[in-house]
Structures are given as structure tokens and as C-alpha cells.
């Protein structure tokens, strides 16, 4: 039973890490990447559709993202969604593809983005800690029900603590890497 609780918690913590990683990928680092726009909601025939379902992406240069819509009629809707997003980039199109040219980030903007990334990292840490707390409550309930002894509870809590520190450390590494990417000129 203890193993089941720990395994389930470890899986959920892994998902929290993946979520934090995907949050990080939406923060612009000065390089063009499809992750910045693929989740953008486009009003396609009165339905909000993620951009990744409407177009293909390519990055021919470090600062250029090319979006090729599957349906040429959706170009205007895609352009509008990009303009309304918080990217701050003006799309240009030639009737076939949309080009996004990413300018260099200013020092001030880089520092703002570092704050955003730190906030996302903290949200990830909080999610991992909340999962730890939930697992602890489950383990304590097992002890109260007489299904495990207090020694087993102590061992399980130590194991849980070790796993939690591993995952929080992983978030810290991801944060450090992203911060370095952002501050790199």
C-alpha cells in the first residue's frame, strides 16, 4: 500500500515537472520556436482552435518562424490571433505563409521574462509540495486505519521527502537553464 501511494505521487510529480517544462517553453528567449505559438487559440469559423491544428511550423533561421496554414483561408484569422497575443510581434504574409521575425530582446524585457520564469518555477514547486502533502495525508490515514505501523509511516515519509527534493531540484535546474538562456545575448 505504501508503494502504491509513493508510486502514484511520483507519477503525479513527474506530470507537474512536464507541465512546468511546457510553461517554460512558452516564454520567449530571443530564438524562434514553434512552442511560442502552437497553443495560440485561433478563431476558425467561430470555433477556438489551437494553431498547431491549423498550420505547420518551420524555423529556417534563429529569429524567423514560418507558419504554413493547411487552409489558405485561415491566414487572416491566424494573423489576428498572433496580433492579439502577448508576443508583441507583427506577422507578415505573402498569401501562402506567415512569417514572424523575432527582434532582439532588450535588457529590460529579459529581466521581466526572468521574473515570469521564476514565478512559473515557483508554481511548479508548489504543485510538487501539494502532492507531497496529499500523499502524507494518505499515509497517515493508512496508519490510523491500522494498515501500517508508525515505523513504516516514518520510512515512507522519509522516502516521500527524498522524492520531493529530487523533483524540486529538477525544477531548479530547469529554471537555472532557462534563466541562462534568457540572459544570454
PDB file of C-alpha atoms in Angstrom, residues 81-182:
ATOM      1  CA  UNK A  81      -4.652  35.676 -33.205  1.00  0.00           C
ATOM      2  CA  UNK A  82      -0.907  36.437 -33.315  1.00  0.00           C
ATOM      3  CA  UNK A  83      -1.526  40.186 -33.167  1.00  0.00           C
ATOM      4  CA  UNK A  84      -3.887  39.772 -30.185  1.00  0.00           C
ATOM      5  CA  UNK A  85      -1.394  37.565 -28.305  1.00  0.00           C
ATOM      6  CA  UNK A  86       1.196  38.920 -25.874  1.00  0.00           C
ATOM      7  CA  UNK A  87       4.107  38.099 -28.216  1.00  0.00           C
ATOM      8  CA  UNK A  88       4.418  41.692 -29.410  1.00  0.00           C
ATOM      9  CA  UNK A  89       5.324  40.592 -32.944  1.00  0.00           C
ATOM     10  CA  UNK A  90       3.714  41.744 -36.163  1.00  0.00           C
ATOM     11  CA  UNK A  91       3.132  38.894 -38.627  1.00  0.00           C
ATOM     12  CA  UNK A  92       3.713  39.328 -42.346  1.00  0.00           C
ATOM     13  CA  UNK A  93       2.247  37.102 -45.051  1.00  0.00           C
ATOM     14  CA  UNK A  94       2.622  36.564 -48.773  1.00  0.00           C
ATOM     15  CA  UNK A  95      -0.705  34.790 -49.252  1.00  0.00           C
ATOM     16  CA  UNK A  96       0.908  31.364 -48.725  1.00  0.00           C
ATOM     17  CA  UNK A  97       2.793  31.523 -45.407  1.00  0.00           C
ATOM     18  CA  UNK A  98       3.035  33.806 -42.374  1.00  0.00           C
ATOM     19  CA  UNK A  99       6.463  34.955 -41.266  1.00  0.00           C
ATOM     20  CA  UNK A 100       7.255  36.060 -37.721  1.00  0.00           C
ATOM     21  CA  UNK A 101      10.568  37.871 -37.301  1.00  0.00           C
ATOM     22  CA  UNK A 102      11.720  37.952 -33.688  1.00  0.00           C
ATOM     23  CA  UNK A 103      13.679  41.090 -32.731  1.00  0.00           C
ATOM     24  CA  UNK A 104      16.489  41.044 -30.173  1.00  0.00           C
ATOM     25  CA  UNK A 105      15.185  41.233 -26.614  1.00  0.00           C
ATOM     26  CA  UNK A 106      16.070  44.370 -24.678  1.00  0.00           C
ATOM     27  CA  UNK A 107      17.842  44.089 -21.329  1.00  0.00           C
ATOM     28  CA  UNK A 108      14.701  45.285 -19.542  1.00  0.00           C
ATOM     29  CA  UNK A 109      12.492  42.730 -21.317  1.00  0.00           C
ATOM     30  CA  UNK A 110      14.951  39.940 -20.495  1.00  0.00           C
ATOM     31  CA  UNK A 111      14.743  40.789 -16.792  1.00  0.00           C
ATOM     32  CA  UNK A 112      10.930  40.847 -16.954  1.00  0.00           C
ATOM     33  CA  UNK A 113      10.935  37.418 -18.598  1.00  0.00           C
ATOM     34  CA  UNK A 114      13.290  36.070 -15.898  1.00  0.00           C
ATOM     35  CA  UNK A 115      10.724  37.166 -13.294  1.00  0.00           C
ATOM     36  CA  UNK A 116       7.963  35.419 -15.257  1.00  0.00           C
ATOM     37  CA  UNK A 117      10.023  32.207 -15.442  1.00  0.00           C
ATOM     38  CA  UNK A 118      10.824  32.357 -11.705  1.00  0.00           C
ATOM     39  CA  UNK A 119       7.102  32.682 -10.996  1.00  0.00           C
ATOM     40  CA  UNK A 120       6.330  29.656 -13.189  1.00  0.00           C
ATOM     41  CA  UNK A 121       9.064  27.681 -11.407  1.00  0.00           C
ATOM     42  CA  UNK A 122       7.579  28.574  -8.036  1.00  0.00           C
ATOM     43  CA  UNK A 123       4.170  27.390  -9.234  1.00  0.00           C
ATOM     44  CA  UNK A 124       5.794  24.083 -10.195  1.00  0.00           C
ATOM     45  CA  UNK A 125       7.461  23.743  -6.775  1.00  0.00           C
ATOM     46  CA  UNK A 126       4.151  24.483  -5.043  1.00  0.00           C
ATOM     47  CA  UNK A 127       2.431  21.804  -7.146  1.00  0.00           C
ATOM     48  CA  UNK A 128       5.078  19.244  -6.140  1.00  0.00           C
ATOM     49  CA  UNK A 129       4.792  20.198  -2.459  1.00  0.00           C
ATOM     50  CA  UNK A 130       1.000  19.954  -2.596  1.00  0.00           C
ATOM     51  CA  UNK A 131       1.331  16.435  -3.974  1.00  0.00           C
ATOM     52  CA  UNK A 132       3.687  15.598  -1.097  1.00  0.00           C
ATOM     53  CA  UNK A 133       1.140  16.892   1.417  1.00  0.00           C
ATOM     54  CA  UNK A 134      -1.649  14.843  -0.175  1.00  0.00           C
ATOM     55  CA  UNK A 135       0.494  11.688  -0.080  1.00  0.00           C
ATOM     56  CA  UNK A 136       1.339  12.351   3.577  1.00  0.00           C
ATOM     57  CA  UNK A 137      -2.349  12.578   4.441  1.00  0.00           C
ATOM     58  CA  UNK A 138      -2.976   9.271   2.646  1.00  0.00           C
ATOM     59  CA  UNK A 139      -0.123   7.605   4.545  1.00  0.00           C
ATOM     60  CA  UNK A 140      -1.328   8.961   7.888  1.00  0.00           C
ATOM     61  CA  UNK A 141      -4.826   7.678   7.096  1.00  0.00           C
ATOM     62  CA  UNK A 142      -3.346   4.220   6.462  1.00  0.00           C
ATOM     63  CA  UNK A 143      -1.622   4.352   9.856  1.00  0.00           C
ATOM     64  CA  UNK A 144      -4.828   5.435  11.624  1.00  0.00           C
ATOM     65  CA  UNK A 145      -6.694   2.581   9.974  1.00  0.00           C
ATOM     66  CA  UNK A 146      -4.055   0.235  11.389  1.00  0.00           C
ATOM     67  CA  UNK A 147      -2.898  -0.918   7.946  1.00  0.00           C
ATOM     68  CA  UNK A 148       0.708   0.236   8.505  1.00  0.00           C
ATOM     69  CA  UNK A 149       2.845   0.736  11.623  1.00  0.00           C
ATOM     70  CA  UNK A 150       4.323   4.062  12.739  1.00  0.00           C
ATOM     71  CA  UNK A 151       7.814   2.816  11.748  1.00  0.00           C
ATOM     72  CA  UNK A 152       6.575   2.093   8.241  1.00  0.00           C
ATOM     73  CA  UNK A 153       4.983   5.547   8.180  1.00  0.00           C
ATOM     74  CA  UNK A 154       8.310   7.167   9.148  1.00  0.00           C
ATOM     75  CA  UNK A 155      10.200   5.261   6.445  1.00  0.00           C
ATOM     76  CA  UNK A 156       7.563   6.154   3.837  1.00  0.00           C
ATOM     77  CA  UNK A 157       7.646   9.838   4.823  1.00  0.00           C
ATOM     78  CA  UNK A 158      11.449   9.899   4.506  1.00  0.00           C
ATOM     79  CA  UNK A 159      11.191   8.318   1.054  1.00  0.00           C
ATOM     80  CA  UNK A 160       8.485  10.827   0.108  1.00  0.00           C
ATOM     81  CA  UNK A 161      10.691  13.696   1.286  1.00  0.00           C
ATOM     82  CA  UNK A 162      13.620  12.370  -0.775  1.00  0.00           C
ATOM     83  CA  UNK A 163      11.460  12.145  -3.928  1.00  0.00           C
ATOM     84  CA  UNK A 164      10.082  15.641  -3.327  1.00  0.00           C
ATOM     85  CA  UNK A 165      13.596  17.105  -3.034  1.00  0.00           C
ATOM     86  CA  UNK A 166      14.591  15.364  -6.293  1.00  0.00           C
ATOM     87  CA  UNK A 167      11.687  16.890  -8.205  1.00  0.00           C
ATOM     88  CA  UNK A 168      12.112  20.358  -6.689  1.00  0.00           C
ATOM     89  CA  UNK A 169      15.818  20.127  -7.609  1.00  0.00           C
ATOM     90  CA  UNK A 170      14.839  19.248 -11.177  1.00  0.00           C
ATOM     91  CA  UNK A 171      12.625  22.367 -11.360  1.00  0.00           C
ATOM     92  CA  UNK A 172      15.520  24.448 -10.027  1.00  0.00           C
ATOM     93  CA  UNK A 173      17.824  23.055 -12.755  1.00  0.00           C
ATOM     94  CA  UNK A 174      15.238  23.851 -15.431  1.00  0.00           C
ATOM     95  CA  UNK A 175      14.880  27.372 -14.009  1.00  0.00           C
ATOM     96  CA  UNK A 176      18.636  27.906 -13.998  1.00  0.00           C
ATOM     97  CA  UNK A 177      18.894  26.728 -17.619  1.00  0.00           C
ATOM     98  CA  UNK A 178      16.008  28.945 -18.781  1.00  0.00           C
ATOM     99  CA  UNK A 179      17.374  31.937 -16.887  1.00  0.00           C
ATOM    100  CA  UNK A 180      20.765  31.439 -18.568  1.00  0.00           C
ATOM    101  CA  UNK A 181      19.014  31.199 -21.965  1.00  0.00           C
ATOM    102  CA  UNK A 182      17.113  34.435 -21.331  1.00  0.00           C
TER     103      UNK A 182
END
